[in-house]
Coordinates of C-alpha atoms in Angstrom, one line a residue:
Chain A
M270 CA 95.0 180.0 151.3
S271 CA 98.1 178.5 153.4
N272 CA 98.4 175.9 150.2
T273 CA 99.2 178.1 147.9
I274 CA 102.8 178.7 149.1
R275 CA 103.4 175.3 151.2
K276 CA 101.8 172.4 149.2
G277 CA 101.3 170.3 151.9
S278 CA 103.5 170.4 155.4
S279 CA 105.2 167.9 154.1
N280 CA 106.3 168.2 151.0
I281 CA 110.1 170.9 152.2
S282 CA 112.1 170.4 149.6
E283 CA 109.0 172.0 146.7
N284 CA 109.0 175.0 149.6
L285 CA 112.4 176.2 150.3
V286 CA 112.4 179.3 148.5
T287 CA 109.5 181.6 149.1
D288 CA 107.4 182.0 145.5
E289 CA 107.5 186.0 145.9
K290 CA 105.0 186.2 143.4
L291 CA 102.5 184.1 144.7
Y292 CA 102.6 186.6 148.1
R293 CA 102.3 189.7 146.1
Q294 CA 99.2 188.4 144.4
R295 CA 98.1 187.7 148.0
R296 CA 98.9 191.4 148.7
Q297 CA 97.6 192.5 146.3
F298 CA 94.5 190.3 147.2
V299 CA 94.2 191.2 150.6
K300 CA 93.9 194.9 149.7
T301 CA 91.0 194.7 147.7
G302 CA 89.5 192.5 149.4
I303 CA 89.9 192.5 152.9
F304 CA 90.6 196.4 153.4
S305 CA 87.6 197.8 150.9
S306 CA 84.5 195.5 150.7
A307 CA 84.8 193.9 154.6
G308 CA 86.1 197.4 156.0
L309 CA 83.0 199.3 154.9
S310 CA 81.0 196.4 156.7
L311 CA 82.7 196.6 159.6
A312 CA 82.5 200.5 158.9
A313 CA 78.7 199.6 158.7
Y314 CA 78.6 198.6 162.4
F315 CA 81.3 200.5 163.9
P316 CA 81.0 203.8 162.4
T317 CA 83.6 205.6 164.9
L318 CA 86.2 203.3 163.6
A319 CA 85.2 205.1 159.7
M320 CA 86.1 207.8 161.8
A321 CA 89.9 207.7 163.4
A322 CA 92.3 208.6 162.0
L323 CA 94.5 205.3 162.1
S324 CA 92.2 205.0 158.5
D325 CA 95.2 204.8 156.9
L326 CA 96.7 202.3 158.0
P327 CA 95.8 198.9 156.5
N328 CA 97.5 201.2 153.4
R329 CA 100.5 201.8 154.5
I330 CA 101.1 198.2 155.9
S331 CA 100.0 197.4 152.6
D332 CA 102.1 199.1 150.6
A333 CA 105.4 199.3 152.6
P334 CA 108.1 198.0 150.2
N335 CA 110.1 194.5 151.1
T336 CA 114.1 195.9 152.8
R337 CA 114.8 192.4 154.0
K338 CA 114.6 188.9 152.3
L339 CA 115.7 185.5 153.3
D340 CA 117.0 183.6 150.7
G341 CA 116.3 180.1 150.9
E342 CA 114.0 179.8 153.6
A343 CA 110.0 179.2 153.3
L344 CA 107.6 182.0 154.5
N345 CA 105.1 180.3 157.1
T346 CA 101.6 181.3 156.2
F347 CA 99.6 183.9 157.6
E348 CA 97.3 180.7 159.4
E349 CA 100.3 179.5 160.7
I350 CA 101.7 182.9 162.2
T351 CA 98.0 183.9 163.4
T352 CA 96.4 180.3 165.1
Y353 CA 99.6 179.2 166.6
N354 CA 100.1 181.8 169.7
N355 CA 101.5 182.5 172.5
F356 CA 100.4 185.4 174.5
Y357 CA 99.7 183.8 177.6
E358 CA 97.1 187.8 178.2
L359 CA 94.6 185.8 176.1
G360 CA 95.1 182.7 177.5
T361 CA 98.1 179.5 177.8
G362 CA 97.1 176.9 175.1
K363 CA 98.2 178.2 171.2
S364 CA 95.3 177.9 170.0
D365 CA 93.9 180.3 172.3
P366 CA 95.3 184.0 171.7
V367 CA 93.1 183.4 168.1
E368 CA 90.0 182.7 169.4
N369 CA 90.1 184.9 172.5
A370 CA 91.4 187.6 170.4
S371 CA 88.0 190.0 170.1
A372 CA 88.8 190.2 174.2
L373 CA 91.8 192.9 173.2
I374 CA 90.3 196.4 172.6
T375 CA 93.1 198.0 169.8
D376 CA 91.6 201.0 169.7
P377 CA 91.8 203.4 170.7
W378 CA 95.6 203.0 172.0
S379 CA 97.6 204.8 173.4
V380 CA 101.9 204.4 174.4
S381 CA 103.1 206.2 178.0
V382 CA 106.1 207.3 177.9
E383 CA 108.6 207.4 180.7
G384 CA 111.6 207.7 182.0
E385 CA 114.8 209.4 181.4
C386 CA 114.2 210.8 178.6
E387 CA 113.3 214.6 177.1
K388 CA 109.7 214.1 176.0
P389 CA 107.8 212.0 178.0
G390 CA 103.8 212.1 178.0
T391 CA 100.8 209.3 176.4
Y392 CA 101.4 209.2 173.1
N393 CA 97.9 208.4 170.8
L394 CA 99.0 205.8 168.3
E395 CA 98.3 207.8 165.7
D396 CA 100.9 210.5 167.1
I397 CA 103.5 207.3 167.3
L398 CA 102.7 205.9 164.6
K399 CA 102.8 208.5 162.0
P400 CA 105.7 209.9 160.9
H401 CA 107.3 206.6 160.3
N402 CA 108.1 204.3 156.8
L403 CA 106.9 201.5 156.8
E404 CA 109.1 198.9 155.4
E405 CA 108.5 195.4 155.4
R406 CA 111.2 192.6 157.0
I407 CA 111.4 189.1 156.9
Y408 CA 112.2 187.6 160.1
R409 CA 112.9 184.2 161.5
L410 CA 111.7 184.0 165.1
R411 CA 112.9 181.6 167.6
C412 CA 110.5 180.4 170.8
V413 CA 112.0 179.6 173.2
E414 CA 110.4 176.1 173.2
A415 CA 112.5 175.2 170.7
W416 CA 109.9 175.8 167.3
S417 CA 110.5 178.3 164.8
M418 CA 108.6 180.2 162.0
V419 CA 109.2 183.0 159.5
I420 CA 107.5 185.8 159.2
P421 CA 107.0 188.7 157.5
W422 CA 107.1 192.0 159.9
I423 CA 105.6 195.3 159.0
G424 CA 107.4 198.2 161.2
F425 CA 109.8 200.1 161.5
P426 CA 113.3 200.6 163.3
L427 CA 113.2 201.1 166.9
A428 CA 115.7 203.5 167.5
D429 CA 113.6 205.5 165.2
L430 CA 110.8 205.9 167.4
I431 CA 113.4 206.6 170.8
Q432 CA 115.3 208.8 169.0
R433 CA 112.4 211.2 168.9
F434 CA 111.9 211.4 173.1
K435 CA 114.9 212.4 173.2
P436 CA 116.5 210.1 176.3
T437 CA 119.0 211.3 178.3
S438 CA 122.4 209.7 179.4
N439 CA 121.0 207.8 182.2
A440 CA 118.8 206.1 179.8
K441 CA 121.3 202.3 180.1
Y442 CA 117.7 200.4 179.5
V443 CA 114.6 200.3 177.9
A444 CA 112.0 198.7 179.3
F445 CA 108.4 198.3 177.7
E446 CA 104.4 196.8 179.2
T447 CA 101.4 195.2 178.2
L448 CA 98.5 196.3 178.4
Y449 CA 97.6 195.4 182.1
D450 CA 93.6 197.3 183.2
E451 CA 93.0 195.4 187.0
N452 CA 89.2 196.1 186.3
K453 CA 89.1 194.3 183.3
P454 CA 91.8 191.9 182.5
L455 CA 92.2 189.7 179.4
P456 CA 91.2 186.1 179.9
G457 CA 94.8 184.9 181.0
Q458 CA 95.2 187.8 182.7
K459 CA 92.3 186.1 185.3
R460 CA 95.0 184.0 186.7
P461 CA 98.1 184.3 187.7
N462 CA 100.4 182.4 185.4
L463 CA 102.4 185.7 185.1
D464 CA 103.3 188.7 187.3
W465 CA 100.9 191.2 185.0
P466 CA 101.1 193.4 183.5
Y467 CA 103.8 191.9 181.2
R468 CA 107.1 193.4 181.2
E469 CA 110.4 193.5 179.6
G470 CA 113.5 195.3 178.3
L471 CA 116.2 195.5 176.5
R472 CA 120.3 197.3 176.7
M473 CA 119.9 200.8 175.0
D474 CA 122.2 199.5 172.6
E475 CA 119.7 196.7 171.5
A476 CA 116.9 198.5 171.4
M477 CA 118.9 200.8 169.1
N478 CA 120.4 197.9 167.1
P479 CA 118.7 198.0 163.6
L480 CA 117.8 195.0 163.8
T481 CA 114.8 195.7 166.5
L482 CA 111.7 195.6 164.7
M483 CA 108.7 198.1 166.2
A484 CA 105.9 195.8 164.2
V485 CA 102.2 196.6 163.2
G486 CA 101.5 194.3 160.5
L487 CA 101.8 191.8 159.2
Y488 CA 101.6 190.0 155.5
G489 CA 100.8 193.0 154.3
K490 CA 98.1 193.2 156.6
P491 CA 97.4 195.4 160.5
I492 CA 98.3 192.9 163.1
P493 CA 96.4 190.8 164.3
N494 CA 95.0 190.6 168.3
Q495 CA 96.7 187.3 168.9
N496 CA 99.9 188.6 168.0
G497 CA 100.2 191.5 169.8
A498 CA 97.9 194.6 168.6
P499 CA 98.1 197.3 167.2
L500 CA 102.1 197.9 168.7
R501 CA 104.3 194.9 168.8
L502 CA 108.2 194.6 169.9
V503 CA 110.2 192.3 167.2
V504 CA 114.0 191.3 168.5
P505 CA 114.3 188.5 166.0
W506 CA 117.6 187.2 167.6
K507 CA 115.6 186.7 171.0
Y508 CA 113.7 184.3 172.5
G509 CA 110.4 185.1 171.4
F510 CA 109.3 186.1 174.8
K511 CA 111.5 188.7 174.3
S512 CA 109.3 190.6 171.4
I513 CA 106.8 192.3 173.9
K514 CA 103.5 192.7 172.5
S515 CA 100.3 194.7 172.5
I516 CA 102.8 197.9 174.2
V517 CA 101.4 200.5 176.2
K518 CA 104.6 201.8 178.5
I519 CA 108.3 201.9 176.9
S520 CA 110.6 203.7 179.5
F521 CA 113.5 204.9 180.2
V522 CA 115.5 204.0 183.1
E523 CA 119.4 203.2 184.0
K524 CA 119.4 199.6 185.9
E525 CA 118.5 196.7 184.1
P526 CA 114.3 196.3 184.2
P527 CA 112.6 193.7 185.8
T528 CA 111.1 191.2 183.3
S529 CA 108.3 188.4 182.9
W530 CA 109.8 185.3 182.3
N531 CA 112.8 186.2 184.3
M532 CA 110.6 187.1 187.9
A533 CA 108.7 183.8 187.3
N534 CA 111.5 181.7 186.6
A535 CA 115.3 183.1 186.5
R536 CA 117.1 180.4 186.5
E537 CA 115.7 179.3 183.4
Y538 CA 115.1 182.6 181.3
G539 CA 117.9 185.3 182.1
F540 CA 117.8 188.9 181.4
Y541 CA 119.1 188.6 177.2
S542 CA 118.1 185.5 176.1
N543 CA 119.8 185.4 173.0
V544 CA 118.9 182.5 171.1
N545 CA 122.0 180.6 171.8
P546 CA 122.1 177.1 171.2
Q547 CA 124.6 176.3 172.5
I548 CA 123.2 177.3 176.1
D549 CA 120.5 174.9 177.2
H550 CA 116.9 175.8 179.1
R551 CA 117.9 174.3 181.7
R552 CA 115.1 171.1 181.6
W553 CA 115.2 170.9 177.8
S554 CA 117.7 171.4 174.7
Q555 CA 118.5 174.4 172.3
K556 CA 120.4 172.5 169.8
R557 CA 117.3 171.8 167.6
E558 CA 114.2 174.1 166.4
R559 CA 111.1 172.8 164.8
R560 CA 110.2 175.3 162.4
I561 CA 106.1 175.1 162.0
G562 CA 104.8 173.7 158.9
E563 CA 107.7 170.6 159.3
Y564 CA 107.5 167.3 160.9
F565 CA 111.0 166.8 161.8
K566 CA 113.8 169.6 163.6
R567 CA 116.8 171.3 162.6
D568 CA 119.6 173.1 163.8
T569 CA 119.5 176.2 165.8
L570 CA 121.5 179.2 164.4
M571 CA 123.7 181.0 166.6
F572 CA 121.9 184.1 167.2
N573 CA 119.1 182.9 165.2
G574 CA 120.9 183.2 162.6
Y575 CA 121.6 187.2 162.9
E576 CA 125.4 186.6 164.2
E577 CA 127.4 189.1 162.1
E578 CA 124.5 192.2 163.4
V579 CA 124.7 191.5 166.6
A580 CA 127.0 189.5 167.7
H581 CA 129.4 192.7 168.9
L582 CA 126.4 193.9 171.5
Y583 CA 127.8 190.9 173.8
K584 CA 131.5 191.4 173.3
G585 CA 133.3 189.9 175.9
M586 CA 130.2 189.3 178.3
D587 CA 130.0 185.5 179.1
L588 CA 126.8 184.8 177.4
A589 CA 125.9 180.8 179.6
K590 CA 126.5 183.5 182.5
H591 CA 123.9 186.7 180.8
H592 CA 122.3 184.3 179.1
Chain B
M4 CA 76.6 144.5 188.8
K5 CA 76.0 141.0 187.7
S6 CA 78.4 139.2 185.3
P7 CA 76.9 139.8 181.4
G8 CA 78.6 136.2 180.6
I9 CA 81.3 134.9 180.2
K10 CA 80.3 135.2 175.7
K11 CA 79.1 138.2 176.0
I12 CA 82.1 139.6 177.4
R13 CA 84.1 137.8 174.8
W14 CA 82.4 138.6 171.7
V15 CA 80.9 141.4 173.2
L16 CA 82.1 143.6 175.5
K17 CA 85.9 143.5 175.0
P18 CA 85.8 144.1 171.0
M19 CA 84.3 146.9 172.6
V20 CA 86.5 147.9 175.1
H21 CA 88.9 147.7 171.7
G22 CA 87.1 149.8 169.7
L23 CA 86.9 152.4 172.2
S24 CA 90.4 152.5 173.3
L25 CA 91.7 152.5 169.6
I26 CA 89.8 155.7 169.1
P27 CA 92.6 157.9 169.8
F28 CA 94.7 156.2 167.3
V29 CA 92.8 156.4 164.9
M30 CA 92.1 160.1 165.6
M31 CA 96.4 160.2 165.4
V32 CA 96.2 158.2 162.4
F33 CA 93.4 160.4 160.6
G34 CA 94.1 163.1 161.5
L35 CA 97.4 163.3 160.1
I36 CA 96.9 162.0 157.3
N37 CA 94.0 164.8 156.8
H38 CA 96.2 167.5 157.9
T39 CA 93.8 168.7 161.0
L40 CA 96.2 168.6 163.5
G41 CA 96.7 172.1 163.5
P42 CA 99.8 174.4 162.8
N43 CA 102.2 172.0 164.1
P44 CA 101.3 168.7 164.2
A45 CA 104.4 166.9 165.7
E46 CA 103.4 168.7 168.7
T47 CA 99.7 168.2 168.7
L48 CA 100.7 163.8 168.0
S49 CA 103.4 163.7 171.2
H50 CA 100.8 166.0 172.7
V51 CA 97.8 163.2 172.1
S52 CA 99.8 160.0 172.5
G53 CA 100.7 161.1 176.1
E54 CA 98.0 162.1 178.2
W55 CA 96.8 159.4 176.3
G56 CA 99.0 157.1 178.1
L57 CA 98.8 159.1 181.3
R58 CA 94.4 158.4 181.1
F59 CA 94.1 154.9 180.5
L60 CA 96.9 154.4 183.3
L61 CA 94.0 156.0 185.4
I62 CA 92.0 153.9 184.1
T63 CA 92.9 151.2 184.1
L64 CA 94.2 151.8 187.7
T65 CA 90.0 153.0 188.5
V66 CA 89.0 148.9 187.7
T67 CA 89.3 147.9 191.2
P68 CA 87.3 150.7 192.7
L69 CA 84.6 150.1 190.5
V70 CA 85.3 146.8 191.4
R71 CA 84.4 147.3 195.2
L72 CA 81.8 149.3 195.2
T73 CA 79.9 148.1 192.8
K74 CA 80.6 144.1 193.9
S75 CA 80.8 143.3 190.0
G76 CA 84.5 141.1 190.4
W77 CA 83.4 140.1 186.7
I78 CA 84.6 144.1 185.9
T79 CA 88.7 142.3 186.8
G80 CA 88.7 140.7 183.6
F81 CA 88.9 144.0 181.5
R82 CA 91.5 145.7 183.9
R83 CA 95.0 143.9 181.6
L84 CA 93.7 144.7 178.4
L85 CA 93.5 148.5 179.3
G86 CA 97.1 148.6 181.6
L87 CA 97.6 147.5 177.7
Y88 CA 96.8 150.2 176.4
C89 CA 98.0 153.0 178.5
F90 CA 102.0 151.4 177.5
F91 CA 100.2 151.1 174.0
Y92 CA 99.6 155.5 174.4
V93 CA 103.2 155.5 175.8
F94 CA 105.2 153.6 173.7
V95 CA 104.2 155.5 170.5
H96 CA 104.1 158.7 171.8
F97 CA 108.0 157.8 173.3
L98 CA 108.7 156.7 169.2
I99 CA 106.6 160.1 168.2
Y100 CA 109.3 161.4 170.7
L101 CA 112.5 159.6 168.7
I102 CA 111.2 159.8 165.1
L103 CA 110.3 163.4 165.0
D104 CA 112.4 164.9 167.8
L105 CA 114.7 163.8 167.7
S106 CA 115.1 161.7 164.3
L107 CA 116.2 158.7 165.8
D108 CA 119.3 159.9 167.3
F109 CA 120.2 157.6 169.6
G110 CA 123.3 159.9 170.9
F111 CA 120.3 162.7 171.4
L112 CA 118.2 160.2 173.1
A113 CA 121.7 159.3 175.4
E114 CA 122.3 163.1 176.0
D115 CA 118.2 163.5 176.9
I116 CA 117.7 160.5 179.2
F117 CA 121.0 161.5 181.4
D118 CA 121.0 165.0 181.2
R119 CA 117.1 166.4 181.3
P120 CA 115.3 165.4 184.5
Y121 CA 111.8 165.3 182.6
I122 CA 112.6 162.6 179.8
T123 CA 114.4 160.4 182.8
V124 CA 111.8 159.9 184.8
G125 CA 109.3 159.3 181.2
F126 CA 111.9 156.7 180.5
L127 CA 111.0 155.2 183.9
G128 CA 108.2 155.1 183.3
L129 CA 108.3 154.1 180.0
V130 CA 111.1 151.3 180.9
I131 CA 108.6 149.7 183.7
L132 CA 106.0 150.2 181.7
A133 CA 107.2 147.6 179.5
M134 CA 107.5 145.6 182.1
L135 CA 104.4 145.2 182.9
A136 CA 103.3 144.4 180.2
I137 CA 105.6 141.4 178.8
T138 CA 105.0 140.0 181.7
S139 CA 101.0 140.2 181.6
P140 CA 99.7 137.7 179.5
I141 CA 98.1 134.4 181.7
S142 CA 100.6 131.9 181.3
I143 CA 103.5 134.2 183.2
R144 CA 101.7 135.6 185.2
Q145 CA 101.2 132.3 187.2
K146 CA 104.4 131.5 186.2
M147 CA 105.6 134.2 188.5
G148 CA 103.1 134.1 191.7
R149 CA 104.1 136.4 194.3
D150 CA 106.4 138.2 192.5
W151 CA 104.1 138.8 189.5
D152 CA 102.0 140.9 192.6
S153 CA 105.4 142.6 193.1
L154 CA 106.1 143.7 190.2
H155 CA 102.5 145.1 188.8
Q156 CA 102.7 147.0 192.5
F157 CA 105.6 149.4 190.2
I158 CA 102.0 150.7 188.2
Y159 CA 101.5 153.0 190.6
L160 CA 105.0 154.4 190.9
A161 CA 104.9 154.6 186.2
G162 CA 101.8 156.7 187.5
I163 CA 103.8 159.4 189.8
L164 CA 107.0 159.3 187.1
G165 CA 104.4 160.3 184.4
I166 CA 102.8 163.1 186.4
V167 CA 105.7 164.4 187.8
H168 CA 107.1 164.4 183.5
F169 CA 104.3 166.5 182.4
L170 CA 104.4 168.7 185.0
W171 CA 108.6 169.2 184.7
I172 CA 107.8 170.4 181.2
T173 CA 105.3 172.5 181.8
K174 CA 106.1 176.2 181.4
A175 CA 103.7 178.5 184.2
D176 CA 100.2 177.4 183.9
D177 CA 100.0 173.7 185.6
T178 CA 96.8 172.9 185.5
E179 CA 96.0 170.2 183.5
P180 CA 99.3 168.0 185.6
M181 CA 98.0 169.1 188.4
M182 CA 93.8 167.2 186.9
Y183 CA 96.3 164.0 186.7
G184 CA 97.5 164.1 189.7
F185 CA 94.9 164.7 191.8
V186 CA 92.4 162.4 190.3
F187 CA 95.3 159.8 190.8
L188 CA 96.0 160.6 194.4
L189 CA 91.7 160.2 194.6
L190 CA 92.7 156.4 193.4
I191 CA 95.4 156.3 195.3
G192 CA 93.6 157.3 198.5
W193 CA 91.0 155.0 198.1
R194 CA 93.2 152.0 198.3
L195 CA 94.9 153.7 201.9
V196 CA 91.4 154.2 203.0
R197 CA 90.2 150.8 202.4
K198 CA 93.6 148.9 203.6
I199 CA 93.8 151.1 207.0
G200 CA 90.4 150.0 207.5
K201 CA 91.1 146.3 207.1
N202 CA 94.3 147.1 208.5
T203 CA 95.9 144.0 206.2
S204 CA 99.0 143.4 204.7
R205 CA 97.6 142.4 201.5
P206 CA 99.2 144.7 198.6
L207 CA 97.6 146.9 197.1
T208 CA 95.3 145.8 194.4

């Protein structure tokens, strides 16, 4: 499958432009292939799955129209995106998340909304997703480890979700948490590599920026567990770890919330963690990155190439201090 | 253990050790050609070569304890070879970094060596291993006399630098470098205990 778009990792020049037709064909294949035959057999094994009200989600995802392309940069393959992951809840190795993916149970799923808002409460995933029109957006993803990908996400603007909860004027930040059950820890949560649960946060204006996406799918399919099913954040101008996966809690707070990597090492990982080639990680360079599928590195772009859309958020701020 | 004899060592055991030692390298080349190194082959090559460098350093340091514990002096004859494979894999590791990470830009290299401690220690380790490799031929060893012994004591520093290099690039999970560190400490500990037991002033071997 990976060879339909990228013939060989070294044949970069041939693949600079996404072959849209191939991708659409593949999506059609996926739709008819996976969701009819495999979907039926899955339903046979788990009758409750077929009953779930989320059953139309795969169709909504595969029908989502593209609203944002990325010219001149090839998509990473589905295989690359779903087998090379940082998701420490499922293990610290890059292939651990896909190998341990079945440990993450996403049905049923609910999200607790708390803090400075008029409509707190616990919402079922279907209630969270129901009113939103899903769209596909192709974004760069830049990991703090200096590798990157180009991913076709399917989701909806976080701003639209936030507005439904009617945050009060005290809500200056939004904090997120990933699933963590002390009694039933995920494989990677059995070791204190990070202080579980995983926590992330955004300033309110960052969260409301139109680029910030709540993703439920990728490549026309429901988001695989190893990529943060069933609901994850995508903040394309920040290092990947800011895009928290498998979200179970959203809280509106007045003060800058604690965030996992900042708690683990505040000198190396700031609250903002905007992609910035001029500010190196304390241990390694952030000037260049390796696009997965390529051997050599390329230059990293300011705000990961989204400068025009987000630079205004940080006007007058010392980006070295607020790294 | 009795020596298998010079002929068997030269024509059977040494070729066997060469063959085994080259397996990781052959696997790397094979994986590169067949695209089986995973989604990030450059990273895989870098990790695999670096880890084998560290493993061969530890294997080399295992020779002397093995000789003493099994009273098999002939095994010492393999130490030079194993040490050279340590340098070989560390050098391959460096070349992968220089070519794929730095695109052969020596300005980037200088910046990394001076500004990034994990590269500084890694590069120092490489320089030490290169000196040991260059002085490894028997003829040079004979010419250097006791200086050779002193110089080759630096293998221990290279080991420490290699483990620190690994530890300093780790993000949150330091299990692997700690495991290498543990084996290294065992090998050093054995030597220290033995040295104290004998109470001699001879250098460590």
